[in-house]
XYZ file of C-alpha atoms in Angstrom:
352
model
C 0.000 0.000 0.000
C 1.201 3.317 -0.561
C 2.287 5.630 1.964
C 0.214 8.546 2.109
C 1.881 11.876 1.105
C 1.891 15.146 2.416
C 3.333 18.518 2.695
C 2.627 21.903 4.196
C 3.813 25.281 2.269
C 5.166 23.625 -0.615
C 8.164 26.021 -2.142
C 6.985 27.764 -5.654
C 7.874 25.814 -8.431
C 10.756 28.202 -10.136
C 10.452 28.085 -14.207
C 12.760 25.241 -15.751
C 13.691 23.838 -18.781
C 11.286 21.044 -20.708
C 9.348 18.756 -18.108
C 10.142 15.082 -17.789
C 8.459 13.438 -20.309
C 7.216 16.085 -22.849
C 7.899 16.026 -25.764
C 9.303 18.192 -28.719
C 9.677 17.820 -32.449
C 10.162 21.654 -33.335
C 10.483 24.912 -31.374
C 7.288 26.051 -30.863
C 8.227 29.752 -30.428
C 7.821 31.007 -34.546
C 5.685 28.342 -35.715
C 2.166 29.102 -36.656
C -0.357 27.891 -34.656
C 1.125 25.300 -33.043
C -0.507 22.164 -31.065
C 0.275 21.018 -27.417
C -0.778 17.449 -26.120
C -1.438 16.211 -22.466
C -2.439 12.775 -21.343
C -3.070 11.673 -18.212
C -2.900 7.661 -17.364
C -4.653 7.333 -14.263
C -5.862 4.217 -12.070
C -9.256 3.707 -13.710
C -9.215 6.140 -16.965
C -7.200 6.950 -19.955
C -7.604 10.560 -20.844
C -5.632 12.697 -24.201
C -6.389 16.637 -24.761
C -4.754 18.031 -27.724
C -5.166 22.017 -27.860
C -4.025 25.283 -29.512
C -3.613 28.577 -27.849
C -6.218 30.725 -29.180
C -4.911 34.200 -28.716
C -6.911 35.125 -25.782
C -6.462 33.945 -22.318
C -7.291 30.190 -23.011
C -6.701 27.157 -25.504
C -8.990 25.487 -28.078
C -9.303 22.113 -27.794
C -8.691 20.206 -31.458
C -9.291 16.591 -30.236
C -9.930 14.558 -27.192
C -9.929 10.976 -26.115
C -11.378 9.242 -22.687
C -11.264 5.470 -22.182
C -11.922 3.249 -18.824
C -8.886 1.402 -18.964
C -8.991 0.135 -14.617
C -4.996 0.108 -15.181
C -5.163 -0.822 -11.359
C -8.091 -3.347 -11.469
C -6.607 -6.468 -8.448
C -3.615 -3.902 -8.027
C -4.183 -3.420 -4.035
C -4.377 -7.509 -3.465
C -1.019 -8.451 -5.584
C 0.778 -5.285 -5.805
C 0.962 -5.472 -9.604
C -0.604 -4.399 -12.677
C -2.156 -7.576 -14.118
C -1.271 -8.586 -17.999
C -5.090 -7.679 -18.993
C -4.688 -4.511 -17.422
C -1.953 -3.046 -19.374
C -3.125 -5.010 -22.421
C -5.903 -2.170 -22.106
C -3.663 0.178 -21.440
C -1.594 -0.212 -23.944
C -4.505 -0.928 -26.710
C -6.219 3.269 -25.219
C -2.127 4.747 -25.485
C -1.808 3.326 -28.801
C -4.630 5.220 -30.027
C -3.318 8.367 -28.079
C 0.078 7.959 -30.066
C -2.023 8.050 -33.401
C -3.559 11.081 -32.701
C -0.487 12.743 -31.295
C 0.875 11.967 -35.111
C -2.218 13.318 -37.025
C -2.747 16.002 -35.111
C 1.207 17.561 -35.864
C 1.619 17.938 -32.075
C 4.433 20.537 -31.265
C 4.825 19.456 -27.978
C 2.898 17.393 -25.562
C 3.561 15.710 -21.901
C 1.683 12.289 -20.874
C 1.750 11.642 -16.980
C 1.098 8.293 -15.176
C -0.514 8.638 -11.514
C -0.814 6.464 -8.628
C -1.414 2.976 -10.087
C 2.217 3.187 -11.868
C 3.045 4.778 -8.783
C 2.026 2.050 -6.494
C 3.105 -1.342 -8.529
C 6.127 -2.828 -8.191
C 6.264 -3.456 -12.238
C 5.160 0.137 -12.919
C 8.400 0.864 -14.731
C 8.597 -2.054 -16.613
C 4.656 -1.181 -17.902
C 6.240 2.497 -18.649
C 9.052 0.855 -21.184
C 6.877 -1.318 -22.668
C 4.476 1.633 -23.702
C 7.585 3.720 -24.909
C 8.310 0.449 -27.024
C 4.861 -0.513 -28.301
C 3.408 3.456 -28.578
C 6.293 5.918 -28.724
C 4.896 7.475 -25.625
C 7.026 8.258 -22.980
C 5.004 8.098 -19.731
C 6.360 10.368 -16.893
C 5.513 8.809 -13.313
C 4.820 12.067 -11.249
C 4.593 12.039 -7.342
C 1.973 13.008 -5.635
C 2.618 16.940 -5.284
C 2.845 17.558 -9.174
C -0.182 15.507 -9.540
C -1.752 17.937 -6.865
C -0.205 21.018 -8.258
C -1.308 20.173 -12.265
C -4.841 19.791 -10.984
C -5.104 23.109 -9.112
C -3.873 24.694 -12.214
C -6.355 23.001 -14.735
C -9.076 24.160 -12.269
C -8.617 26.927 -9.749
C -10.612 29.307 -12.421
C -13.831 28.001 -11.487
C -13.729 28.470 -8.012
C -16.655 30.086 -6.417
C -16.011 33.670 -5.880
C -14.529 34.777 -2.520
C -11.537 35.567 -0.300
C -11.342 32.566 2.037
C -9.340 29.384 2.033
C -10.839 26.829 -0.300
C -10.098 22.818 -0.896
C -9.972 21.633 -4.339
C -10.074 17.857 -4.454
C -9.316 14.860 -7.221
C -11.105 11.837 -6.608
C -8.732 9.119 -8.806
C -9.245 6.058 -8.781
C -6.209 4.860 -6.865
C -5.640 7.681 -4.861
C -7.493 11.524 -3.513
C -5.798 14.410 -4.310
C -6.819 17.444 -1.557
C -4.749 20.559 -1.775
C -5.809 23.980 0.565
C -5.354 26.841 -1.195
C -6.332 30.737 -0.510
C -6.088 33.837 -3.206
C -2.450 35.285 -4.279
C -3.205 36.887 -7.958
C -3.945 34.790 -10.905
C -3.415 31.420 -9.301
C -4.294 30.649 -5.955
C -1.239 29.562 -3.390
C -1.210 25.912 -2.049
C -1.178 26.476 1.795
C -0.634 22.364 2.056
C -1.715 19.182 0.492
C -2.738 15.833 0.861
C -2.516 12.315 -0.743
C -4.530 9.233 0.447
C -4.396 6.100 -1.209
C -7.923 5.544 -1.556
C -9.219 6.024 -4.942
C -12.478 4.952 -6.234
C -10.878 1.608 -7.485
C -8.638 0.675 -4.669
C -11.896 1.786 -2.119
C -13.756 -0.909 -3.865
C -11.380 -3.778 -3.950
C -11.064 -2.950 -0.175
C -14.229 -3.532 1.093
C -14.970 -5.847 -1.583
C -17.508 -5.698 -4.194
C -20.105 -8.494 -2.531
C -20.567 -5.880 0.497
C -20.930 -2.699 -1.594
C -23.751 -4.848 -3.907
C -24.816 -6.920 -1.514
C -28.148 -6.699 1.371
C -25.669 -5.001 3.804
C -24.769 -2.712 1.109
C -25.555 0.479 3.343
C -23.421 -0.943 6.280
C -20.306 -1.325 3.593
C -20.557 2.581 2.469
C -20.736 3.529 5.885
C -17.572 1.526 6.673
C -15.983 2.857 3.370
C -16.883 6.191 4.489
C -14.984 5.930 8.040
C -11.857 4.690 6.114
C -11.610 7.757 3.450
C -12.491 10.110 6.494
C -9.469 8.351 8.730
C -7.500 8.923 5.819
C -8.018 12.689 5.443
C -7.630 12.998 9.283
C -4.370 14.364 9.276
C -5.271 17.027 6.309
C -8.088 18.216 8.484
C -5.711 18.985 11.512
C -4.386 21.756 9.043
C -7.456 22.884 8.054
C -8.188 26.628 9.163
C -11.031 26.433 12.393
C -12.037 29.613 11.523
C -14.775 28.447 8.587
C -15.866 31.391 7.083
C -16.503 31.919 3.523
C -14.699 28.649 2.805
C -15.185 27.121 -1.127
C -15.068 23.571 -2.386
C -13.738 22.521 -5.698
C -13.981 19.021 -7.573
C -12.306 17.617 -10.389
C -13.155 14.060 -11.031
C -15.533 11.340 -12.559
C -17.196 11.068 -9.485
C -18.099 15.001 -8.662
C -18.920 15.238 -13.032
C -21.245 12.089 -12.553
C -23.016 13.347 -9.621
C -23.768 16.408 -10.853
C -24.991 15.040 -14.154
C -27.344 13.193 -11.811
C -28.734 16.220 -10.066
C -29.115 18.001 -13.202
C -31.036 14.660 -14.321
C -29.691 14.734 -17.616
C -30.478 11.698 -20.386
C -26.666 11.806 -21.457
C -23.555 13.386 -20.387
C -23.047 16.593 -21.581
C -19.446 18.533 -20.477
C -21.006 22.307 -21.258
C -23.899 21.810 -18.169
C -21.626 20.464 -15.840
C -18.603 22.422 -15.591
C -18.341 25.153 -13.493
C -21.618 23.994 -11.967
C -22.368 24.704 -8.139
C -24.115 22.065 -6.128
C -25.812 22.848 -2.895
C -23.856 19.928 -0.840
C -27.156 18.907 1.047
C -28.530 18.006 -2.603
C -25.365 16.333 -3.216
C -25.642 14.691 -0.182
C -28.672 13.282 -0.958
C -27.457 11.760 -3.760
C -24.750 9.943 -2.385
C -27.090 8.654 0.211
C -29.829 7.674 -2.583
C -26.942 6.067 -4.882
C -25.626 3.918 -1.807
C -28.601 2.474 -1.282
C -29.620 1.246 -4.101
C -28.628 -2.283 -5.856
C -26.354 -2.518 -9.001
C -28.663 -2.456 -11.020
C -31.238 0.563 -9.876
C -27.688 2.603 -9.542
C -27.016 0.617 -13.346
C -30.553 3.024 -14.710
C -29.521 5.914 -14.032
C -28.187 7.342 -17.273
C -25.050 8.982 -16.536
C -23.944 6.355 -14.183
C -24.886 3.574 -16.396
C -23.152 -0.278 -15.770
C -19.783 0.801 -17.087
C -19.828 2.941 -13.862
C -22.231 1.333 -11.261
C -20.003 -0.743 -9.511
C -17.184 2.230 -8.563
C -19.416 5.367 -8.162
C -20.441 4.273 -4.615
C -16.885 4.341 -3.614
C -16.572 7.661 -4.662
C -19.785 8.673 -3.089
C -18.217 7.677 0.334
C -15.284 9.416 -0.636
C -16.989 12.779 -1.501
C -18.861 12.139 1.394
C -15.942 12.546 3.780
C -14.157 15.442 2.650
C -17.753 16.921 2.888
C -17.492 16.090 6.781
C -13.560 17.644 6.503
C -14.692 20.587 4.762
C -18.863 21.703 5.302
C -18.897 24.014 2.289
C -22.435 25.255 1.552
C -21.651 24.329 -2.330
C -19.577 22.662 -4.294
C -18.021 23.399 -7.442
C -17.678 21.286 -10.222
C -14.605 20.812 -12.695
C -14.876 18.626 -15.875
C -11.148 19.522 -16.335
C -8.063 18.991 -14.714
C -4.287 17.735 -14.881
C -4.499 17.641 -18.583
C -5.580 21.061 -18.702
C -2.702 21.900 -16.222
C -0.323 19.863 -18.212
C -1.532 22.372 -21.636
C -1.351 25.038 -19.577
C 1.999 24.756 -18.305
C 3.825 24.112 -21.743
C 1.903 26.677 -23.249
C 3.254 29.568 -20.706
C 6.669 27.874 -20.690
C 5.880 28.941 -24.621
C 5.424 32.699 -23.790
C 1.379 32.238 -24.046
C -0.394 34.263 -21.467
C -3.260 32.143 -19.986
């Protein structure tokens, strides 16, 4: 199991030269329009961004790609990533790699997270990819996986001057930073990683118990365990709670809220930068654990590819909600990768 991680004050990052792993086929300063590329291989979900800087203070985004891969599916009983698992891996990279190509990427960074992280062959997966895909997968610790994700996100934080949490839910490990204002990007006061994720949550405390009769008894314990986890975040937390924000970036926090909205499909442009009120949100974590597989199964944005992890996340959310009692919470469908485009794109001279 992984240790958990933490820090408090982290120095600012100074400006360096080309980041592990990206890559570079021309000099981007001079050339027309060029395209940047960020991929993020997490636990549970393969995930490519290719974008453009559009002369404002943003990017256009030329192409995409999401695919549940569960890269850490029986990672947490033998401490390695199983031959089917990377098989799908591999199969969801190899179409990144073609896109890369089409799409004449400039330059473009692909991160691995906590199941790489975690297994003891995670570096032998990481040469196979560079020999099967081209791509060379940079396994970042915990703070840089922190630090991307406040800087895909931080914009759509609810207005304010207090401290505020922004939180990834992965699905080997949670991501919760503390942050207050300082200009354009917020300042990490200190940060967290736990090694429960939505995937490693569920292998835990076992899938029978989450679908079975005593399915309600199984979140609650699944609750207690993310909360014990986060207990030594919330000792940093400040105790005076006023005008305190909450920010999410995850499948779990995009599904929900597609689930409050009720929507028949998923759809990106309703959900982020939504605000939840967190006793609706509540509501719906409670309604979700309760039911079976397959009433959670119906509901269309959770669906069967998704019914068996979202009640780990659920208990999850649940307890930094307990850590953190936020009137609303915020809603990012975006992320690392769009920390990962906009970090080459400023180390470019681009002013996002």
């Amino acid at each position: 199991m992984a240790q958990d991680a933490a820090r408090q004050a982290p120095p600012r990052r100074r400006r360096a030269g080309r980041p592990r792993g990206a890559r570079s086929d021309a000099a981007p300063r001079g050339r027309a329009n060029p395209s940047y590329g960020a991929l993020d291989l997490g636990t549970n979900n393969c995930r490519l961004l290719i974008a453009r800087p559009d002369g404002g203070e943003g990017f256009t985004v030329i192409d995409a790609f999401s695919r549940i891969v569960r890269l850490g599916e029986g990672l947490a009983a033998s401490g390695r990533l199983s031959d089917e698992s990377m098989d799908r891996a591999v199969a969801a990279l190899g179409v990144c790699a073609q896109k890369l190509k089409r799409r004449n990427v400039t330059l473009s960074r692909s991160v691995a997270t906590e199941a790489c992280r975690r297994a003891a062959n995670g570096r032998q997966f990481v040469d196979r990819v560079r020999r099967e895909t081209g791509i060379l997968l940079d396994i970042i610790p915990p703070q840089e996986e922190a630090r991307l994700a406040v800087l895909g996100c931080h914009k759509l934080l609810g207005p304010g001057d207090g401290p505020a949490v922004i939180f990834d839910i992965g699905g080997g490990s949670t991501e919760l930073v503390l942050v207050e204002p300082d200009g354009d990007i917020p300042r990490i006061r200190a940060w967290w990683s736990a090694p429960w994720g939505v995937v490693s949550l569920t292998e835990s405390e076992g899938r029978p118990n989450i679908e079975g009769p005593d399915r309600v008894a199984a979140y609650d314990r699944m609750r207690r365990r993310a909360r014990d986890g986060f207990a030594r975040f919330a000792e940093w937390l400040p105790k005076d709670r006023g005008d305190i924000r909450l920010l999410g970036t995850s499948g779990t926090v995009t599904t929900l809220a597609s689930v409050y909205l009720e929507l028949p499909s998923y759809d990106r442009r309703a959900v982020d930068g939504l605000h939840v009120p967190v006793d609706a949100m509540r509501h719906i974590t409670t309604t979700i654990a309760e039911r079976d597989p397959a009433g959670r199964a119906s509901l269309p944005c959770i669906g069967t590819e998704r019914a068996d992890l979202v009640v780990a996340g659920c208990a999850i959310l649940e307890a930094i909600l307990d850590i953190w009692p936020a009137t609303d919470l915020g809603i990012a469908d975006r992320g690392i990768r769009e920390g990962i485009l906009r970090s080459l794109m400023a180390r470019d001279g681009y002013q996002l």
